[in-house]
Amino acid sequence: MTAVPPLAERLHAVRDGIADAAREASRDVAEITTIVVTKFHPATMVRELHDLGVRDFGESRHQEAQPKIADLADLDATWHFVGQLQSKKARQVAAYVDVIHSVDRDSLATAIAGYPLEVFIQVNLTEDSGRGGAEPEAIHRLAEHLEGAAGLTLRGLMAVAPLGGEARAAFARLRQLSEQLVQIAPRASALSMGMSGDYRDAILEGATHLRIGTAITGKRPEHG
Ligand SMILES: *Cc1c(COP(=O)(O)O)cnc(C)c1O
């Protein structure tokens, strides 16, 4: 018998967890995309995950993502940018990813216009306006801007549950905001929410895109 490598074990455990949560929510697991967030991990791990059938990968820092994704150009993969984005870096990022989950202001929408991209509006669900994400009141105007921009396809809303808060309640809030958004943007019904510690809650509240790092990759290597 050969030992199952830990990476494969963790991936299978998360896939089982996702299937269980989907069953609990009476949802079809096929409507849920799992993005494996590989930030701080080397390209070799991405190749291993690709060999295990993963096709959706997430990165969150331009300096790291640009060379890594260039290295992996031979893979059949969809690249998702999930991190905070500076306006002056946004066009560069737009040139090498397929999906951006963190559009939260007009200047970013303007910067990435013209690239063939799927985008999510990141919403700030905390009381702290300094955190990433558009305020809920700003969603509709930003959605109209994105829908009018060349190249861009608005898929829906993204959020990170507040630290130490009730993840389920935050995801329920994003779902409510999504129900309002589809009144003006019927195709923008996707919900990017749920990470290693809270993906079950996210699935129960309708997540269509999970962004899962450490539960699959293991602890991130030390970084400064
Ligand atoms: C790192 C990151 C994730 C994955 O987080 P884990 O807790 O490791 O699963 C998801 N979303 C965003 C925006 C991230 O930066």
PDB file of C-alpha atoms in Angstrom, residues 50-219:
ATOM      1  CA  HIS A  50      -3.766  20.419 -10.719  1.00  0.00           C
ATOM      2  CA  ASP A  51      -2.756  16.746 -10.956  1.00  0.00           C
ATOM      3  CA  LEU A  52      -5.388  16.063  -8.278  1.00  0.00           C
ATOM      4  CA  GLY A  53      -8.045  17.699 -10.447  1.00  0.00           C
ATOM      5  CA  VAL A  54      -8.128  21.265  -9.115  1.00  0.00           C
ATOM      6  CA  ARG A  55      -8.734  23.826 -11.875  1.00  0.00           C
ATOM      7  CA  ASP A  56      -9.587  27.016  -9.941  1.00  0.00           C
ATOM      8  CA  PHE A  57      -6.790  28.772  -8.055  1.00  0.00           C
ATOM      9  CA  GLY A  58      -6.718  31.978  -6.032  1.00  0.00           C
ATOM     10  CA  GLU A  59      -3.937  34.457  -5.318  1.00  0.00           C
ATOM     11  CA  SER A  60      -4.000  37.670  -3.337  1.00  0.00           C
ATOM     12  CA  ARG A  61      -0.759  39.597  -3.905  1.00  0.00           C
ATOM     13  CA  HIS A  62       0.335  40.963  -7.273  1.00  0.00           C
ATOM     14  CA  GLN A  63       4.119  40.684  -6.660  1.00  0.00           C
ATOM     15  CA  GLU A  64       3.745  36.995  -5.879  1.00  0.00           C
ATOM     16  CA  ALA A  65       0.975  36.099  -8.302  1.00  0.00           C
ATOM     17  CA  GLN A  66       2.443  37.566 -11.483  1.00  0.00           C
ATOM     18  CA  PRO A  67       5.584  35.389 -11.718  1.00  0.00           C
ATOM     19  CA  LYS A  68       3.827  32.313 -10.311  1.00  0.00           C
ATOM     20  CA  ILE A  69       0.990  32.431 -12.831  1.00  0.00           C
ATOM     21  CA  ALA A  70       3.470  33.070 -15.658  1.00  0.00           C
ATOM     22  CA  ASP A  71       5.344  29.950 -14.526  1.00  0.00           C
ATOM     23  CA  LEU A  72       2.137  27.933 -14.704  1.00  0.00           C
ATOM     24  CA  ALA A  73       0.910  29.190 -18.073  1.00  0.00           C
ATOM     25  CA  ASP A  74       0.914  25.623 -19.450  1.00  0.00           C
ATOM     26  CA  LEU A  75      -1.799  24.501 -16.996  1.00  0.00           C
ATOM     27  CA  ASP A  76      -5.470  24.393 -17.867  1.00  0.00           C
ATOM     28  CA  ALA A  77      -6.536  26.597 -14.965  1.00  0.00           C
ATOM     29  CA  THR A  78      -8.762  29.528 -14.032  1.00  0.00           C
ATOM     30  CA  TRP A  79      -7.019  32.187 -11.952  1.00  0.00           C
ATOM     31  CA  HIS A  80      -8.925  34.200  -9.381  1.00  0.00           C
ATOM     32  CA  PHE A  81      -7.535  37.331  -7.742  1.00  0.00           C
ATOM     33  CA  VAL A  82      -9.023  37.563  -4.235  1.00  0.00           C
ATOM     34  CA  GLY A  83      -6.850  40.151  -2.469  1.00  0.00           C
ATOM     35  CA  GLN A  84      -6.994  43.875  -1.965  1.00  0.00           C
ATOM     36  CA  LEU A  85      -6.035  45.689  -5.127  1.00  0.00           C
ATOM     37  CA  GLN A  86      -4.308  49.037  -5.532  1.00  0.00           C
ATOM     38  CA  SER A  87      -5.645  51.026  -8.470  1.00  0.00           C
ATOM     39  CA  LYS A  88      -2.171  51.455  -9.921  1.00  0.00           C
ATOM     40  CA  LYS A  89      -1.568  47.676  -9.949  1.00  0.00           C
ATOM     41  CA  ALA A  90      -5.027  46.746 -11.140  1.00  0.00           C
ATOM     42  CA  ARG A  91      -4.399  46.863 -14.893  1.00  0.00           C
ATOM     43  CA  GLN A  92      -1.365  44.610 -14.527  1.00  0.00           C
ATOM     44  CA  VAL A  93      -3.384  42.082 -12.529  1.00  0.00           C
ATOM     45  CA  ALA A  94      -6.239  42.259 -15.035  1.00  0.00           C
ATOM     46  CA  ALA A  95      -3.829  41.163 -17.752  1.00  0.00           C
ATOM     47  CA  TYR A  96      -3.031  37.758 -16.209  1.00  0.00           C
ATOM     48  CA  VAL A  97      -6.077  36.611 -14.195  1.00  0.00           C
ATOM     49  CA  ASP A  98      -9.516  35.451 -15.297  1.00  0.00           C
ATOM     50  CA  VAL A  99     -11.634  36.603 -12.366  1.00  0.00           C
ATOM     51  CA  ILE A 100     -11.250  39.461  -9.861  1.00  0.00           C
ATOM     52  CA  HIS A 101     -13.209  39.050  -6.602  1.00  0.00           C
ATOM     53  CA  SER A 102     -12.203  42.312  -4.939  1.00  0.00           C
ATOM     54  CA  VAL A 103     -13.604  45.178  -6.995  1.00  0.00           C
ATOM     55  CA  ASP A 104     -14.834  47.672  -4.420  1.00  0.00           C
ATOM     56  CA  ARG A 105     -14.656  51.128  -6.001  1.00  0.00           C
ATOM     57  CA  ASP A 106     -15.136  53.031  -9.220  1.00  0.00           C
ATOM     58  CA  SER A 107     -11.440  53.720  -9.777  1.00  0.00           C
ATOM     59  CA  LEU A 108     -10.743  49.967  -9.894  1.00  0.00           C
ATOM     60  CA  ALA A 109     -13.617  49.357 -12.288  1.00  0.00           C
ATOM     61  CA  THR A 110     -12.228  52.068 -14.560  1.00  0.00           C
ATOM     62  CA  ALA A 111      -8.692  50.672 -14.323  1.00  0.00           C
ATOM     63  CA  ILE A 112      -9.624  47.133 -15.382  1.00  0.00           C
ATOM     64  CA  ALA A 113     -12.217  48.041 -18.029  1.00  0.00           C
ATOM     65  CA  GLY A 114     -11.436  46.593 -21.441  1.00  0.00           C
ATOM     66  CA  TYR A 115     -10.028  43.294 -20.173  1.00  0.00           C
ATOM     67  CA  PRO A 116     -12.142  40.144 -20.658  1.00  0.00           C
ATOM     68  CA  LEU A 117     -12.768  39.469 -16.976  1.00  0.00           C
ATOM     69  CA  GLU A 118     -15.391  38.142 -14.645  1.00  0.00           C
ATOM     70  CA  VAL A 119     -15.696  40.359 -11.588  1.00  0.00           C
ATOM     71  CA  PHE A 120     -17.262  40.306  -8.151  1.00  0.00           C
ATOM     72  CA  ILE A 121     -18.047  43.348  -6.039  1.00  0.00           C
ATOM     73  CA  GLN A 122     -16.403  42.929  -2.635  1.00  0.00           C
ATOM     74  CA  VAL A 123     -18.678  44.134   0.156  1.00  0.00           C
ATOM     75  CA  ASN A 124     -17.480  45.309   3.563  1.00  0.00           C
ATOM     76  CA  LEU A 125     -19.556  43.557   6.224  1.00  0.00           C
ATOM     77  CA  THR A 126     -17.685  45.058   9.171  1.00  0.00           C
ATOM     78  CA  GLU A 127     -18.282  48.325  11.028  1.00  0.00           C
ATOM     79  CA  ASP A 128     -14.770  49.428  10.061  1.00  0.00           C
ATOM     80  CA  SER A 129     -14.895  51.410   6.816  1.00  0.00           C
ATOM     81  CA  GLY A 130     -11.093  51.102   6.539  1.00  0.00           C
ATOM     82  CA  ARG A 131     -11.464  47.408   5.682  1.00  0.00           C
ATOM     83  CA  GLY A 132     -11.620  46.326   2.049  1.00  0.00           C
ATOM     84  CA  GLY A 133     -14.983  46.237   0.357  1.00  0.00           C
ATOM     85  CA  ALA A 134     -17.690  48.590  -0.827  1.00  0.00           C
ATOM     86  CA  GLU A 135     -20.252  49.787   1.669  1.00  0.00           C
ATOM     87  CA  PRO A 136     -23.604  48.051   1.041  1.00  0.00           C
ATOM     88  CA  GLU A 137     -25.170  51.375  -0.054  1.00  0.00           C
ATOM     89  CA  ALA A 138     -22.590  51.692  -2.841  1.00  0.00           C
ATOM     90  CA  ILE A 139     -23.250  48.305  -4.466  1.00  0.00           C
ATOM     91  CA  HIS A 140     -25.899  49.327  -6.974  1.00  0.00           C
ATOM     92  CA  ARG A 141     -24.002  52.278  -8.379  1.00  0.00           C
ATOM     93  CA  LEU A 142     -20.809  50.249  -8.697  1.00  0.00           C
ATOM     94  CA  ALA A 143     -22.759  47.409 -10.344  1.00  0.00           C
ATOM     95  CA  GLU A 144     -24.093  49.803 -12.962  1.00  0.00           C
ATOM     96  CA  HIS A 145     -20.590  51.075 -13.618  1.00  0.00           C
ATOM     97  CA  LEU A 146     -19.252  47.514 -14.036  1.00  0.00           C
ATOM     98  CA  GLU A 147     -22.122  46.437 -16.261  1.00  0.00           C
ATOM     99  CA  GLY A 148     -21.444  49.394 -18.518  1.00  0.00           C
ATOM    100  CA  ALA A 149     -17.698  48.708 -18.757  1.00  0.00           C
ATOM    101  CA  ALA A 150     -16.273  47.011 -21.851  1.00  0.00           C
ATOM    102  CA  GLY A 151     -15.008  43.452 -21.355  1.00  0.00           C
ATOM    103  CA  LEU A 152     -16.230  42.999 -17.784  1.00  0.00           C
ATOM    104  CA  THR A 153     -18.902  40.512 -16.713  1.00  0.00           C
ATOM    105  CA  LEU A 154     -20.337  41.147 -13.269  1.00  0.00           C
ATOM    106  CA  ARG A 155     -20.877  37.758 -11.588  1.00  0.00           C
ATOM    107  CA  GLY A 156     -22.023  38.812  -8.129  1.00  0.00           C
ATOM    108  CA  LEU A 157     -20.882  39.708  -4.618  1.00  0.00           C
ATOM    109  CA  MET A 158     -17.911  38.690  -2.498  1.00  0.00           C
ATOM    110  CA  ALA A 159     -17.230  39.096   1.221  1.00  0.00           C
ATOM    111  CA  VAL A 160     -14.990  37.940   4.031  1.00  0.00           C
ATOM    112  CA  ALA A 161     -16.787  37.213   7.314  1.00  0.00           C
ATOM    113  CA  PRO A 162     -15.762  39.686  10.056  1.00  0.00           C
ATOM    114  CA  LEU A 163     -13.003  38.395  12.352  1.00  0.00           C
ATOM    115  CA  GLY A 164     -14.454  36.946  15.516  1.00  0.00           C
ATOM    116  CA  GLY A 165     -17.976  37.617  14.298  1.00  0.00           C
ATOM    117  CA  GLU A 166     -20.841  35.305  13.481  1.00  0.00           C
ATOM    118  CA  ALA A 167     -19.963  34.061   9.988  1.00  0.00           C
ATOM    119  CA  ARG A 168     -23.413  32.664   9.274  1.00  0.00           C
ATOM    120  CA  ALA A 169     -25.111  36.012   9.969  1.00  0.00           C
ATOM    121  CA  ALA A 170     -22.602  37.832   7.749  1.00  0.00           C
ATOM    122  CA  PHE A 171     -23.218  35.396   4.892  1.00  0.00           C
ATOM    123  CA  ALA A 172     -26.985  35.750   5.330  1.00  0.00           C
ATOM    124  CA  ARG A 173     -26.521  39.513   5.014  1.00  0.00           C
ATOM    125  CA  LEU A 174     -24.536  39.107   1.771  1.00  0.00           C
ATOM    126  CA  ARG A 175     -27.269  36.849   0.439  1.00  0.00           C
ATOM    127  CA  GLN A 176     -29.882  39.554   1.172  1.00  0.00           C
ATOM    128  CA  LEU A 177     -27.753  42.125  -0.629  1.00  0.00           C
ATOM    129  CA  SER A 178     -27.467  39.707  -3.556  1.00  0.00           C
ATOM    130  CA  GLU A 179     -31.251  39.370  -3.735  1.00  0.00           C
ATOM    131  CA  GLN A 180     -31.437  43.160  -4.111  1.00  0.00           C
ATOM    132  CA  LEU A 181     -28.636  43.255  -6.679  1.00  0.00           C
ATOM    133  CA  VAL A 182     -30.261  40.739  -9.024  1.00  0.00           C
ATOM    134  CA  GLN A 183     -33.262  43.062  -9.320  1.00  0.00           C
ATOM    135  CA  ILE A 184     -31.058  45.391 -11.370  1.00  0.00           C
ATOM    136  CA  ALA A 185     -28.427  42.873 -12.598  1.00  0.00           C
ATOM    137  CA  PRO A 186     -30.212  39.532 -13.070  1.00  0.00           C
ATOM    138  CA  ARG A 187     -27.100  37.621 -14.143  1.00  0.00           C
ATOM    139  CA  ALA A 188     -25.008  38.792 -11.186  1.00  0.00           C
ATOM    140  CA  SER A 189     -26.321  36.148  -8.803  1.00  0.00           C
ATOM    141  CA  ALA A 190     -23.065  34.469  -7.728  1.00  0.00           C
ATOM    142  CA  LEU A 191     -21.866  34.611  -4.100  1.00  0.00           C
ATOM    143  CA  SER A 192     -18.137  34.353  -3.353  1.00  0.00           C
ATOM    144  CA  MET A 193     -18.005  33.597   0.367  1.00  0.00           C
ATOM    145  CA  GLY A 194     -16.633  30.912   2.671  1.00  0.00           C
ATOM    146  CA  MET A 195     -13.029  30.128   3.623  1.00  0.00           C
ATOM    147  CA  SER A 196     -11.314  27.269   5.496  1.00  0.00           C
ATOM    148  CA  GLY A 197     -13.055  27.942   8.806  1.00  0.00           C
ATOM    149  CA  ASP A 198     -16.537  28.858   7.643  1.00  0.00           C
ATOM    150  CA  TYR A 199     -17.298  27.227   4.297  1.00  0.00           C
ATOM    151  CA  ARG A 200     -20.132  25.113   5.729  1.00  0.00           C
ATOM    152  CA  ASP A 201     -21.985  28.253   6.875  1.00  0.00           C
ATOM    153  CA  ALA A 202     -21.351  29.829   3.485  1.00  0.00           C
ATOM    154  CA  ILE A 203     -22.798  26.840   1.619  1.00  0.00           C
ATOM    155  CA  LEU A 204     -25.874  26.888   3.861  1.00  0.00           C
ATOM    156  CA  GLU A 205     -26.365  30.560   2.883  1.00  0.00           C
ATOM    157  CA  GLY A 206     -25.991  29.955  -0.851  1.00  0.00           C
ATOM    158  CA  ALA A 207     -22.284  30.373  -1.648  1.00  0.00           C
ATOM    159  CA  THR A 208     -21.440  29.573  -5.273  1.00  0.00           C
ATOM    160  CA  HIS A 209     -17.681  30.252  -4.970  1.00  0.00           C
ATOM    161  CA  LEU A 210     -15.655  29.107  -1.948  1.00  0.00           C
ATOM    162  CA  ARG A 211     -12.132  30.498  -1.431  1.00  0.00           C
ATOM    163  CA  ILE A 212     -10.263  27.887   0.567  1.00  0.00           C
ATOM    164  CA  GLY A 213      -6.605  28.097   1.526  1.00  0.00           C
ATOM    165  CA  THR A 214      -5.092  26.511   4.625  1.00  0.00           C
ATOM    166  CA  ALA A 215      -7.613  23.675   5.033  1.00  0.00           C
ATOM    167  CA  ILE A 216      -6.222  22.294   1.755  1.00  0.00           C
ATOM    168  CA  THR A 217      -2.714  23.739   1.439  1.00  0.00           C
ATOM    169  CA  GLY A 218      -1.741  23.391   5.082  1.00  0.00           C
ATOM    170  CA  LYS A 219      -0.180  26.187   7.049  1.00  0.00           C
TER     171      LYS A 219
END
